[in-house]
Short mmCIF file of C-alpha atoms and ligand atoms in Angstrom, two decimals:
data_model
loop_
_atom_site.label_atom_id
_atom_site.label_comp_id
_atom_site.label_asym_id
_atom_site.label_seq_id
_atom_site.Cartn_x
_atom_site.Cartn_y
_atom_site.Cartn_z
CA UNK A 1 122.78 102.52 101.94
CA UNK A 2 121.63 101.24 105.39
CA UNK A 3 118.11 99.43 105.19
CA UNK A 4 115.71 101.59 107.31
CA UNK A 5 113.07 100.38 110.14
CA UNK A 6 109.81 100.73 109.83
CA UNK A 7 109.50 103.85 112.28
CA UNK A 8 112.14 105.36 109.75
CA UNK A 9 110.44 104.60 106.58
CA UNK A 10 107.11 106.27 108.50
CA UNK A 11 109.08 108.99 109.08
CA UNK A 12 110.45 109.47 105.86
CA UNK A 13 107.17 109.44 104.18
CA UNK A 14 105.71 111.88 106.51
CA UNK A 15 108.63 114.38 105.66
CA UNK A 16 108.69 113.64 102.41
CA UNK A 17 105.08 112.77 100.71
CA UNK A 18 102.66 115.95 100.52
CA UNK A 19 99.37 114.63 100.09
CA UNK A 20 98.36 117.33 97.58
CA UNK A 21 95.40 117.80 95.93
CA UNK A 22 94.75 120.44 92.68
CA UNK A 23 92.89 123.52 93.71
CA UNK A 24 91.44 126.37 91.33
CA UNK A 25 94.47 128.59 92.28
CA UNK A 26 97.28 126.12 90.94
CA UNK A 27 98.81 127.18 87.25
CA UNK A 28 97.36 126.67 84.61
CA UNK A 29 93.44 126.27 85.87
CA UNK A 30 93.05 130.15 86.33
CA UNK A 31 92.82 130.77 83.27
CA UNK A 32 91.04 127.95 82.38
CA UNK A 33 87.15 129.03 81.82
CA UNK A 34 85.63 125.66 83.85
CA UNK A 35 87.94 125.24 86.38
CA UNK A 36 87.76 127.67 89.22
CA UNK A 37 83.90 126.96 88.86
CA UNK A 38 84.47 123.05 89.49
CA UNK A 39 87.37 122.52 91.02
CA UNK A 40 87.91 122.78 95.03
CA UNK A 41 89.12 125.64 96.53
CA UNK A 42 90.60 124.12 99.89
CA UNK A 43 92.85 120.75 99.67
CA UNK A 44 91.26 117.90 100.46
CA UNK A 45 93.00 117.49 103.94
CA UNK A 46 91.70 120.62 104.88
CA UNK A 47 88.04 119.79 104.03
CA UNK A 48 88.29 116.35 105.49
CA UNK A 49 88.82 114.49 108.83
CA UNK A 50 90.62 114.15 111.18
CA UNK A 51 89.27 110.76 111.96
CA UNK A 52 90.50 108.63 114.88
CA UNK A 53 90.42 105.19 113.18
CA UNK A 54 90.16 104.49 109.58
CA UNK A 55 89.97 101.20 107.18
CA UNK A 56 91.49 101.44 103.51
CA UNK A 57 89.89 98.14 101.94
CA UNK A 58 91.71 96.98 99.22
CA UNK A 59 89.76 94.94 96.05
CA UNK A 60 91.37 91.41 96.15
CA UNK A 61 89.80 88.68 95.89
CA UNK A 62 91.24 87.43 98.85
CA UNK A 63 88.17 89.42 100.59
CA UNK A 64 86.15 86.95 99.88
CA UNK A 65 84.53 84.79 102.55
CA UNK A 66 86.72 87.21 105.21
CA UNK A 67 83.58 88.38 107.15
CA UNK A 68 85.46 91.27 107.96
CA UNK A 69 82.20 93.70 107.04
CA UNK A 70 81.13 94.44 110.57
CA UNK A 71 85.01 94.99 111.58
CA UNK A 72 85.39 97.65 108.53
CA UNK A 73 82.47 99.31 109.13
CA UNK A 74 83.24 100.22 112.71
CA UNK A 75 85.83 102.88 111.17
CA UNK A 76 85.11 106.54 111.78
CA UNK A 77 86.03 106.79 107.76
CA UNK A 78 86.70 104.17 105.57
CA UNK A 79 88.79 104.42 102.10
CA UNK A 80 87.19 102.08 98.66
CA UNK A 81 88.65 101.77 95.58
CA UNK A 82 87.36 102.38 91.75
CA UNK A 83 84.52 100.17 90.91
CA UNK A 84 84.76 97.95 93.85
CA UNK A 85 80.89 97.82 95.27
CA UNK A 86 79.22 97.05 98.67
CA UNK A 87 76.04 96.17 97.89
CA UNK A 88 75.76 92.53 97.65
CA UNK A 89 79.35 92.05 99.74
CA UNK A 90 78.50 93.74 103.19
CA UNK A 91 79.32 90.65 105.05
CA UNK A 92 82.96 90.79 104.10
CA UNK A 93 84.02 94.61 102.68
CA UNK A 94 80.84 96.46 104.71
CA UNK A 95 78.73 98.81 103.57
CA UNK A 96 80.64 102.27 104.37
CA UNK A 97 82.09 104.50 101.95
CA UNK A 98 83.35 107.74 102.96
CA UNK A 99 86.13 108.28 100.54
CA UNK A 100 86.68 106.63 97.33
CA UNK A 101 89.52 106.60 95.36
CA UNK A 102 89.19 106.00 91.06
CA UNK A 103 91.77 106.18 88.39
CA UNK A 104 91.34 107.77 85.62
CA UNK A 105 90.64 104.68 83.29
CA UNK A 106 87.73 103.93 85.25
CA UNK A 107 86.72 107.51 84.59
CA UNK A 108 87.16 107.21 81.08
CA UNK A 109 86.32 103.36 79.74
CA UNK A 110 82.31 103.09 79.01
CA UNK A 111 82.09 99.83 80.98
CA UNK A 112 82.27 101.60 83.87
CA UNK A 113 79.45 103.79 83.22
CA UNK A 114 81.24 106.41 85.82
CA UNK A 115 78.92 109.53 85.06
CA UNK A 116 75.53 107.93 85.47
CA UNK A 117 76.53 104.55 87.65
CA UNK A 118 75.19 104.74 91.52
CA UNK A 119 78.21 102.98 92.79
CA UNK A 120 79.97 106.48 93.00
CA UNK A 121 77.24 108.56 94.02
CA UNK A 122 78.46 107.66 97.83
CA UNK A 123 81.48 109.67 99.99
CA UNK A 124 83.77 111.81 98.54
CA UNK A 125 85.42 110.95 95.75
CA UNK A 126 89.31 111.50 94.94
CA UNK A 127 90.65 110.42 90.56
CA UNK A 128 94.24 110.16 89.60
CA UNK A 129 96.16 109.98 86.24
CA UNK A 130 99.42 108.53 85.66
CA UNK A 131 101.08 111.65 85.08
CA UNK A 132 104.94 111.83 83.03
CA UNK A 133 107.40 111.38 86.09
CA UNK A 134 108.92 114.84 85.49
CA UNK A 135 106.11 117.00 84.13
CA UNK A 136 104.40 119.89 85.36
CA UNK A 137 100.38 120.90 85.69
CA UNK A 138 100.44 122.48 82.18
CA UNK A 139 102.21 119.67 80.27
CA UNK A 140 100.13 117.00 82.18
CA UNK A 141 97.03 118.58 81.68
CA UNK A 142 97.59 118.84 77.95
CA UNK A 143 98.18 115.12 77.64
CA UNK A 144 96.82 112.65 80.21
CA UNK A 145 96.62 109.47 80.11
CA UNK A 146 93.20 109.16 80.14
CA UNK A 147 90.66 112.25 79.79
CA UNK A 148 90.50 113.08 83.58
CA UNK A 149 89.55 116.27 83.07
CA UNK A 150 86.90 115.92 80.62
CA UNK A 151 85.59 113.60 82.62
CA UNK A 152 85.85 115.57 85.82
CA UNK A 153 84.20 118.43 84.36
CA UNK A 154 80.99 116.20 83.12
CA UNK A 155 81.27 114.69 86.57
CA UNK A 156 80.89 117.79 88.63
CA UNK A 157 78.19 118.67 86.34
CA UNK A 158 75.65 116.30 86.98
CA UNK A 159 76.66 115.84 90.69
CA UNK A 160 77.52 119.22 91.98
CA UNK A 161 76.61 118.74 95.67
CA UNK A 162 79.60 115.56 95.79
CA UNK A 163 83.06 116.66 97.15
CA UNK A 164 85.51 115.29 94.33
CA UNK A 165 89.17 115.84 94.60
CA UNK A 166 91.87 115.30 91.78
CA UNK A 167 95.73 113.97 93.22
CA UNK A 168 98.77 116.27 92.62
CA UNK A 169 100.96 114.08 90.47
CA UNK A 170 103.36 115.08 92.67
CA UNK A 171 101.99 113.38 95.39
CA UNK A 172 102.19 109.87 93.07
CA UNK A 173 105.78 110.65 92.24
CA UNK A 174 107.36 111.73 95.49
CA UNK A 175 105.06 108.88 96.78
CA UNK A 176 107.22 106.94 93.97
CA UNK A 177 110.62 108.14 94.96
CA UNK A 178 110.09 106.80 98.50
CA UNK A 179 109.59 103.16 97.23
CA UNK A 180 113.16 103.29 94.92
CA UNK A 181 115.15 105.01 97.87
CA UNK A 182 114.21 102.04 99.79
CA UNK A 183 114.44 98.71 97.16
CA UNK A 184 117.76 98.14 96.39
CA UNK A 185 117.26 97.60 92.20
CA UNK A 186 115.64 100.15 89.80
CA UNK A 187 111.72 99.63 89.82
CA UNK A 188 109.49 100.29 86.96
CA UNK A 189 108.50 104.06 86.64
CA UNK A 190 104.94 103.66 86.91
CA UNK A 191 103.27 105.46 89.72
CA UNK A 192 102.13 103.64 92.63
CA UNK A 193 98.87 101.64 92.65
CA UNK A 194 95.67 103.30 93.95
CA UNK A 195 96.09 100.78 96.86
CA UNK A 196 98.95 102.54 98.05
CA UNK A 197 98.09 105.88 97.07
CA UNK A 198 94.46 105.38 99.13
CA UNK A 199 96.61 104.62 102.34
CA UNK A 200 98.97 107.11 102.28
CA UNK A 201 96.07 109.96 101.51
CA UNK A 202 93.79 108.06 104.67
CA UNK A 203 97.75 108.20 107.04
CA UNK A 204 96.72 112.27 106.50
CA UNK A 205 93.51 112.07 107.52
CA UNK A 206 93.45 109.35 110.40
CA UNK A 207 95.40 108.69 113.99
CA UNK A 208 95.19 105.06 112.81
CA UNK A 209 94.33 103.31 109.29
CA UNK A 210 93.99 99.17 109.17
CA UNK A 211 94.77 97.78 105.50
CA UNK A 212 92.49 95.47 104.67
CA UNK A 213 93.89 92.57 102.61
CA UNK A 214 96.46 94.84 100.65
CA UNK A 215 99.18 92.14 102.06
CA UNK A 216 97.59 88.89 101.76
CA UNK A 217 95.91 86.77 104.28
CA UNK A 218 95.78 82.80 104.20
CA UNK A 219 92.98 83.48 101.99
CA UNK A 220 95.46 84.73 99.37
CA UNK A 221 93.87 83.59 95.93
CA UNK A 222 94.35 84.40 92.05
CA UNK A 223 90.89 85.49 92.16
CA UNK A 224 91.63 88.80 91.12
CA UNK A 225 88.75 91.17 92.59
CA UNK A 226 85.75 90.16 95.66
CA UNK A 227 83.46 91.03 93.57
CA UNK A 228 84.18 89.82 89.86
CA UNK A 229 85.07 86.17 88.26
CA UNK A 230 88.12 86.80 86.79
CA UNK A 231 91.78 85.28 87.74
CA UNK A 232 95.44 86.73 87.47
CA UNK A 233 97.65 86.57 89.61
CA UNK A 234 99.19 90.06 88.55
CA UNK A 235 96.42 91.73 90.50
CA UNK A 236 98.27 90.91 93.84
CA UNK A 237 101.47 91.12 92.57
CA UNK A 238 101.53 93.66 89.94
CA UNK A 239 102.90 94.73 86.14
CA UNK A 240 102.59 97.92 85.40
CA UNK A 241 102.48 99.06 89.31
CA UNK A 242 105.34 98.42 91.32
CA UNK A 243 102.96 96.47 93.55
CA UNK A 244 105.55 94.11 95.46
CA UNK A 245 107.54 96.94 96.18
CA UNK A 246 104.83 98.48 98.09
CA UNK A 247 104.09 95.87 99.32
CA UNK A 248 107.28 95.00 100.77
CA UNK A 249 107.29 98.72 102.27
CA UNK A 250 103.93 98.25 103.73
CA UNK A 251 104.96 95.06 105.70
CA UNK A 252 108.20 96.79 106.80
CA UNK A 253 106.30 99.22 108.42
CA UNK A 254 103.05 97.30 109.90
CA UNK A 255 102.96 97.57 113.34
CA UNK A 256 100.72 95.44 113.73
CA UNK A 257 101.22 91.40 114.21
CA UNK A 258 101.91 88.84 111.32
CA UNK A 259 98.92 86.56 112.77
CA UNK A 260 96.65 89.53 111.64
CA UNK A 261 98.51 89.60 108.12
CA UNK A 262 97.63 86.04 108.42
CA UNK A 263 94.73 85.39 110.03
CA UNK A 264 92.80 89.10 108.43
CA UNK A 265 94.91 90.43 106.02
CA UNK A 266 95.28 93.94 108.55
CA UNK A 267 97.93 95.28 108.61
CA UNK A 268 97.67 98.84 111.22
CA UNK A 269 99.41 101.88 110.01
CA UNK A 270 100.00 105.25 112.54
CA UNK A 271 98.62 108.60 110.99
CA UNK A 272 100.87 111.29 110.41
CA UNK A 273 99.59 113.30 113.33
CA UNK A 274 100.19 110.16 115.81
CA UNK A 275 103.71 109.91 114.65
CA UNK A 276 106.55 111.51 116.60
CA UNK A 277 109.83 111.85 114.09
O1 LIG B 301 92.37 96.32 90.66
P1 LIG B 301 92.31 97.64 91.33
O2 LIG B 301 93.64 98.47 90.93
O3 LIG B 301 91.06 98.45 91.13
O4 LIG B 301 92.48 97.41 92.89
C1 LIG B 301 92.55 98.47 93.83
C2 LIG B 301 93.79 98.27 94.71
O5 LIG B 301 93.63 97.09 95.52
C3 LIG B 301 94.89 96.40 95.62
N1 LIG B 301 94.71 95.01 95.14
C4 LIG B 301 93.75 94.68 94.24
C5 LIG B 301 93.59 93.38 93.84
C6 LIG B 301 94.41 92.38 94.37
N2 LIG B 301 94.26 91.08 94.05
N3 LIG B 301 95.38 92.73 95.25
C7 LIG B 301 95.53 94.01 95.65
O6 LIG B 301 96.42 94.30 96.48
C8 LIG B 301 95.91 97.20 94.81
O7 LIG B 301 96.64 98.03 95.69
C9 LIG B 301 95.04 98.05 93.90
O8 LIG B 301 95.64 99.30 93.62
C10 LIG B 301 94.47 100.61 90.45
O9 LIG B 301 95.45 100.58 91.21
O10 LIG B 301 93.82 101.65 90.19
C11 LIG B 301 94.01 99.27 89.82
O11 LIG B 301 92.95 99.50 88.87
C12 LIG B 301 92.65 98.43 87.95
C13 LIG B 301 91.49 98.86 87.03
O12 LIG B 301 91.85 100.00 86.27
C14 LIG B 301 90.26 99.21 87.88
O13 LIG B 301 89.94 98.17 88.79
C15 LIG B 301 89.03 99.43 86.99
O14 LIG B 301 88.63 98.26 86.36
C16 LIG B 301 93.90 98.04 87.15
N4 LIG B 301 93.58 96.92 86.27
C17 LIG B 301 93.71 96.98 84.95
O15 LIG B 301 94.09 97.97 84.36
C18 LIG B 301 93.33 95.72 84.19
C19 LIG B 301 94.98 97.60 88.14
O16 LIG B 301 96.15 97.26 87.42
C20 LIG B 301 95.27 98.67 89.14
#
Protein backbone atom coordinates (compact mmCIF):
# COMPACT_ATOMS: atom_id res chain seq x y z
CA UNK A 1 0.00 0.00 0.00
CA UNK A 2 1.45 3.38 -1.12
CA UNK A 3 2.35 5.70 1.97
CA UNK A 4 0.03 8.76 1.69
CA UNK A 5 0.98 12.69 2.01
CA UNK A 6 -0.15 14.63 4.41
CA UNK A 7 -2.88 16.50 2.18
CA UNK A 8 -4.08 12.77 1.59
CA UNK A 9 -4.19 11.61 5.07
CA UNK A 10 -6.31 15.18 5.70
CA UNK A 11 -8.39 14.15 3.21
CA UNK A 12 -8.99 10.82 4.23
CA UNK A 13 -9.96 11.78 7.66
CA UNK A 14 -12.31 14.36 6.50
CA UNK A 15 -14.16 11.64 4.33
CA UNK A 16 -13.90 9.24 6.63
CA UNK A 17 -14.15 10.45 10.52
CA UNK A 18 -17.80 11.77 11.50
CA UNK A 19 -17.35 13.74 14.45
CA UNK A 20 -20.53 12.42 16.09
CA UNK A 21 -21.91 13.16 19.13
CA UNK A 22 -25.08 11.06 21.02
CA UNK A 23 -28.32 12.91 20.83
CA UNK A 24 -31.74 11.98 22.65
CA UNK A 25 -33.03 10.53 19.31
CA UNK A 26 -30.20 7.79 18.87
CA UNK A 27 -31.39 3.97 19.94
CA UNK A 28 -31.62 3.02 22.83
CA UNK A 29 -31.96 6.60 24.87
CA UNK A 30 -35.72 7.01 23.80
CA UNK A 31 -36.80 4.87 25.81
CA UNK A 32 -34.63 5.55 28.41
CA UNK A 33 -36.65 7.70 31.22
CA UNK A 34 -33.47 10.39 31.85
CA UNK A 35 -32.17 10.73 28.68
CA UNK A 36 -34.15 12.83 26.28
CA UNK A 37 -34.41 15.19 29.43
CA UNK A 38 -30.43 15.47 29.65
CA UNK A 39 -29.02 14.69 26.75
CA UNK A 40 -28.57 17.28 23.66
CA UNK A 41 -30.83 17.41 21.06
CA UNK A 42 -28.54 18.98 18.21
CA UNK A 43 -24.81 17.48 17.67
CA UNK A 44 -22.32 19.29 19.04
CA UNK A 45 -21.03 20.71 15.63
CA UNK A 46 -24.20 22.12 15.09
CA UNK A 47 -24.37 23.99 18.45
CA UNK A 48 -20.80 25.07 18.23
CA UNK A 49 -18.40 27.28 16.16
CA UNK A 50 -17.32 27.83 13.44
CA UNK A 51 -14.26 29.49 14.78
CA UNK A 52 -11.51 30.94 12.56
CA UNK A 53 -8.46 29.91 14.65
CA UNK A 54 -8.36 27.46 17.40
CA UNK A 55 -5.59 25.98 19.99
CA UNK A 56 -5.99 22.24 21.27
CA UNK A 57 -3.41 22.32 24.32
CA UNK A 58 -2.27 19.14 25.14
CA UNK A 59 -1.21 18.22 29.14
CA UNK A 60 2.57 17.40 28.89
CA UNK A 61 4.79 18.40 30.90
CA UNK A 62 6.76 19.68 28.27
CA UNK A 63 4.38 22.93 28.75
CA UNK A 64 6.19 23.89 31.30
CA UNK A 65 8.27 27.06 31.26
CA UNK A 66 6.84 27.43 27.32
CA UNK A 67 5.26 30.91 27.94
CA UNK A 68 3.03 30.10 25.31
CA UNK A 69 -0.20 31.49 27.56
CA UNK A 70 -0.65 34.77 25.79
CA UNK A 71 -0.14 32.88 22.25
CA UNK A 72 -3.04 30.24 23.27
CA UNK A 73 -5.23 32.55 24.49
CA UNK A 74 -5.42 34.64 21.34
CA UNK A 75 -7.59 31.62 19.83
CA UNK A 76 -11.19 32.37 18.95
CA UNK A 77 -11.79 28.76 20.89
CA UNK A 78 -9.43 26.83 22.56
CA UNK A 79 -9.69 22.85 23.31
CA UNK A 80 -8.30 21.51 27.32
CA UNK A 81 -8.11 18.26 28.41
CA UNK A 82 -9.54 16.27 31.67
CA UNK A 83 -8.19 17.68 34.81
CA UNK A 84 -5.58 19.80 33.30
CA UNK A 85 -6.15 23.45 35.12
CA UNK A 86 -5.31 27.13 34.27
CA UNK A 87 -5.31 28.73 37.25
CA UNK A 88 -1.91 28.93 38.58
CA UNK A 89 -0.31 28.09 34.81
CA UNK A 90 -1.64 31.12 32.68
CA UNK A 91 1.79 32.11 31.71
CA UNK A 92 2.36 28.95 29.74
CA UNK A 93 -1.28 26.99 28.91
CA UNK A 94 -3.50 30.53 29.31
CA UNK A 95 -6.42 30.99 30.92
CA UNK A 96 -9.18 30.12 28.12
CA UNK A 97 -11.34 27.24 28.10
CA UNK A 98 -14.02 26.97 25.67
CA UNK A 99 -14.25 23.29 25.17
CA UNK A 100 -12.99 20.63 27.34
CA UNK A 101 -12.59 17.27 26.64
CA UNK A 102 -12.70 14.34 29.87
CA UNK A 103 -12.66 10.63 29.76
CA UNK A 104 -14.68 8.79 31.46
CA UNK A 105 -12.21 7.70 34.32
CA UNK A 106 -11.89 11.14 35.27
CA UNK A 107 -15.66 11.15 35.46
CA UNK A 108 -15.76 8.27 37.55
CA UNK A 109 -12.45 8.04 40.04
CA UNK A 110 -13.22 10.22 43.42
CA UNK A 111 -9.86 11.98 43.15
CA UNK A 112 -11.11 13.91 40.65
CA UNK A 113 -13.96 15.21 42.48
CA UNK A 114 -15.69 15.79 38.80
CA UNK A 115 -19.34 16.63 40.10
CA UNK A 116 -18.53 19.29 42.65
CA UNK A 117 -14.73 20.41 41.41
CA UNK A 118 -14.67 24.15 39.75
CA UNK A 119 -12.09 23.15 37.26
CA UNK A 120 -15.02 21.95 34.95
CA UNK A 121 -17.51 24.43 35.64
CA UNK A 122 -15.82 26.47 32.52
CA UNK A 123 -16.74 25.94 28.43
CA UNK A 124 -18.48 23.21 27.20
CA UNK A 125 -17.66 20.08 28.11
CA UNK A 126 -17.41 16.85 25.75
CA UNK A 127 -16.68 12.77 27.98
CA UNK A 128 -15.74 9.66 26.16
CA UNK A 129 -15.60 5.90 27.07
CA UNK A 130 -13.54 3.36 25.54
CA UNK A 131 -16.24 1.64 23.93
CA UNK A 132 -15.81 -2.47 22.51
CA UNK A 133 -14.37 -1.84 18.89
CA UNK A 134 -17.43 -3.48 17.29
CA UNK A 135 -20.35 -2.71 19.58
CA UNK A 136 -23.35 -0.80 19.20
CA UNK A 137 -25.21 2.09 21.54
CA UNK A 138 -27.22 -0.62 23.38
CA UNK A 139 -24.38 -3.08 24.15
CA UNK A 140 -22.02 -0.14 25.07
CA UNK A 141 -24.33 1.50 27.16
CA UNK A 142 -24.99 -1.65 29.15
CA UNK A 143 -21.32 -2.09 29.93
CA UNK A 144 -18.88 0.86 29.87
CA UNK A 145 -15.89 1.08 30.92
CA UNK A 146 -16.38 3.42 33.39
CA UNK A 147 -19.99 4.70 34.58
CA UNK A 148 -20.28 7.57 31.97
CA UNK A 149 -23.64 7.67 32.13
CA UNK A 150 -24.28 7.66 35.70
CA UNK A 151 -22.06 10.13 35.92
CA UNK A 152 -23.43 12.22 33.10
CA UNK A 153 -26.78 12.10 34.46
CA UNK A 154 -25.56 13.46 38.13
CA UNK A 155 -23.54 15.90 36.07
CA UNK A 156 -26.31 17.52 34.14
CA UNK A 157 -28.12 17.60 37.32
CA UNK A 158 -26.33 19.89 39.32
CA UNK A 159 -25.13 21.98 36.29
CA UNK A 160 -27.99 22.18 33.93
CA UNK A 161 -27.21 25.54 32.27
CA UNK A 162 -23.44 23.79 30.94
CA UNK A 163 -23.51 22.42 27.32
CA UNK A 164 -22.02 18.75 27.81
CA UNK A 165 -21.66 16.47 24.92
CA UNK A 166 -20.92 12.60 25.02
CA UNK A 167 -18.54 11.14 21.71
CA UNK A 168 -20.13 8.53 19.35
CA UNK A 169 -17.83 5.58 19.81
CA UNK A 170 -17.92 5.55 16.41
CA UNK A 171 -16.21 8.57 16.04
CA UNK A 172 -13.12 6.90 18.36
CA UNK A 173 -13.16 3.83 16.18
CA UNK A 174 -13.37 5.12 12.63
CA UNK A 175 -10.97 7.77 14.17
CA UNK A 176 -9.01 4.33 15.02
CA UNK A 177 -9.23 2.72 11.64
CA UNK A 178 -7.56 5.76 10.05
CA UNK A 179 -4.35 5.35 12.22
CA UNK A 180 -3.98 1.23 11.19
CA UNK A 181 -4.76 1.99 7.39
CA UNK A 182 -1.84 4.19 7.57
CA UNK A 183 1.04 2.26 10.04
CA UNK A 184 2.25 -0.51 8.36
CA UNK A 185 2.06 -3.24 11.62
CA UNK A 186 -1.12 -4.05 13.66
CA UNK A 187 -1.53 -1.38 16.54
CA UNK A 188 -3.08 -2.03 19.82
CA UNK A 189 -6.99 -1.79 19.71
CA UNK A 190 -7.39 0.82 22.15
CA UNK A 191 -9.10 3.92 20.99
CA UNK A 192 -7.21 6.93 20.36
CA UNK A 193 -6.03 9.24 23.18
CA UNK A 194 -8.18 12.27 24.13
CA UNK A 195 -5.25 14.27 22.59
CA UNK A 196 -6.10 13.13 19.33
CA UNK A 197 -9.66 12.81 19.69
CA UNK A 198 -9.73 16.80 21.02
CA UNK A 199 -8.03 17.77 17.60
CA UNK A 200 -9.89 16.01 15.30
CA UNK A 201 -13.42 17.24 17.08
CA UNK A 202 -11.67 21.21 17.12
CA UNK A 203 -10.54 20.28 12.73
CA UNK A 204 -14.77 20.37 12.72
CA UNK A 205 -15.17 23.29 14.37
CA UNK A 206 -12.16 25.61 13.24
CA UNK A 207 -10.56 26.98 9.68
CA UNK A 208 -7.28 26.44 11.58
CA UNK A 209 -6.30 24.50 14.97
CA UNK A 210 -2.42 24.86 16.40
CA UNK A 211 -1.43 21.69 18.63
CA UNK A 212 0.15 22.73 21.41
CA UNK A 213 2.97 20.42 22.55
CA UNK A 214 1.10 17.12 21.43
CA UNK A 215 4.53 16.48 19.31
CA UNK A 216 7.24 17.49 21.50
CA UNK A 217 9.26 20.60 21.59
CA UNK A 218 13.03 20.82 22.80
CA UNK A 219 11.41 21.04 26.03
CA UNK A 220 10.41 17.38 25.68
CA UNK A 221 10.64 15.96 29.37
CA UNK A 222 9.42 12.73 31.36
CA UNK A 223 7.58 15.08 33.44
CA UNK A 224 4.42 13.64 32.71
CA UNK A 225 1.68 16.54 33.13
CA UNK A 226 2.40 20.87 33.51
CA UNK A 227 0.74 20.82 36.25
CA UNK A 228 1.53 17.67 38.51
CA UNK A 229 5.02 16.07 39.92
CA UNK A 230 4.91 12.90 38.57
CA UNK A 231 7.36 11.22 35.78
CA UNK A 232 6.78 8.49 32.99
CA UNK A 233 7.75 8.59 30.07
CA UNK A 234 4.59 6.59 28.75
CA UNK A 235 2.63 9.81 28.97
CA UNK A 236 4.32 11.08 25.69
CA UNK A 237 4.68 7.98 24.21
CA UNK A 238 1.87 5.87 25.22
CA UNK A 239 0.61 2.09 26.48
CA UNK A 240 -2.64 1.57 26.33
CA UNK A 241 -3.19 4.49 23.53
CA UNK A 242 -1.62 4.08 20.36
CA UNK A 243 0.01 7.43 21.09
CA UNK A 244 3.17 7.22 18.65
CA UNK A 245 1.01 6.27 16.01
CA UNK A 246 -0.83 9.42 16.25
CA UNK A 247 1.69 10.96 16.66
CA UNK A 248 3.47 9.94 13.69
CA UNK A 249 0.11 10.85 11.71
CA UNK A 250 0.00 14.20 13.23
CA UNK A 251 3.58 15.14 12.06
CA UNK A 252 2.83 13.69 8.60
CA UNK A 253 0.28 16.03 8.22
CA UNK A 254 1.59 19.40 10.04
CA UNK A 255 1.80 21.99 7.77
CA UNK A 256 3.38 23.90 9.65
CA UNK A 257 7.46 24.12 10.07
CA UNK A 258 9.67 21.66 12.18
CA UNK A 259 11.37 24.86 13.93
CA UNK A 260 7.83 25.40 15.48
CA UNK A 261 7.69 21.54 16.47
CA UNK A 262 10.95 22.53 17.84
CA UNK A 263 11.14 25.71 19.00
CA UNK A 264 6.89 25.63 20.42
CA UNK A 265 5.76 22.36 20.16
CA UNK A 266 2.82 23.81 17.30
CA UNK A 267 2.16 22.00 15.03
CA UNK A 268 -0.95 23.92 12.55
CA UNK A 269 -3.65 21.69 11.30
CA UNK A 270 -6.39 23.00 8.32
CA UNK A 271 -10.15 22.61 9.42
CA UNK A 272 -12.31 20.52 7.50
CA UNK A 273 -14.12 23.44 5.94
CA UNK A 274 -10.60 25.03 4.72
CA UNK A 275 -9.72 21.82 3.07
CA UNK A 276 -10.32 21.27 -0.64
CA UNK A 277 -10.24 17.20 -1.38
O1 LIG B 1 -2.70 12.41 30.48
P1 LIG B 1 -3.90 12.88 29.74
O2 LIG B 1 -4.44 11.65 28.84
O3 LIG B 1 -5.00 13.53 30.53
O4 LIG B 1 -3.41 13.93 28.65
C1 LIG B 1 -4.28 14.52 27.69
C2 LIG B 1 -3.67 14.36 26.30
O5 LIG B 1 -2.46 15.12 26.20
C3 LIG B 1 -1.49 14.38 25.42
N1 LIG B 1 -0.26 14.22 26.24
C4 LIG B 1 -0.29 14.21 27.60
C5 LIG B 1 0.86 14.10 28.32
C6 LIG B 1 2.09 13.99 27.66
N2 LIG B 1 3.26 13.91 28.33
N3 LIG B 1 2.10 13.97 26.30
C7 LIG B 1 0.96 14.09 25.60
O6 LIG B 1 1.01 14.09 24.35
C8 LIG B 1 -2.14 13.06 25.03
O7 LIG B 1 -2.64 13.17 23.72
C9 LIG B 1 -3.29 12.92 26.01
O8 LIG B 1 -4.39 12.25 25.44
C10 LIG B 1 -6.38 10.63 28.00
O9 LIG B 1 -6.01 10.53 26.82
O10 LIG B 1 -7.57 10.81 28.35
C11 LIG B 1 -5.29 10.53 29.10
O11 LIG B 1 -5.88 10.54 30.40
C12 LIG B 1 -5.06 10.11 31.50
C13 LIG B 1 -5.88 10.19 32.82
O12 LIG B 1 -7.00 9.33 32.76
C14 LIG B 1 -6.38 11.62 33.02
O13 LIG B 1 -5.32 12.57 32.93
C15 LIG B 1 -7.00 11.78 34.42
O14 LIG B 1 -6.06 11.65 35.42
C16 LIG B 1 -4.51 8.71 31.26
N4 LIG B 1 -3.63 8.33 32.36
C17 LIG B 1 -3.85 7.26 33.12
O15 LIG B 1 -4.80 6.52 32.98
C18 LIG B 1 -2.84 7.02 34.23
C19 LIG B 1 -3.69 8.73 29.96
O16 LIG B 1 -3.20 7.43 29.70
C20 LIG B 1 -4.51 9.22 28.81
Amino acid sequence: RPKLSGRELLCQLKEKVEVTTLTSDHQPFPALAWAPLLLPSQQLTSDLGPYKSCAVVSSAGSLRNSGLGKEIDTHDAVLRFNAAPTSGFENDVGSKTTVRLINSQVMASDDHRFLSSSLYSSGVLVAWDPAPFSSNLSQWYNHTDYPIFNQYQRYRRLHPQQPFYILHPRFEWQLWQRIQDNMAEPIQKNPPSSGLLGTILMMSLCEVVHVYEFLPSRRKTPLCHYYQRFYDAACTFGAYHPLLYEKNLVKRMNQGSNRDIYNHGRVTLPGFSAMNC
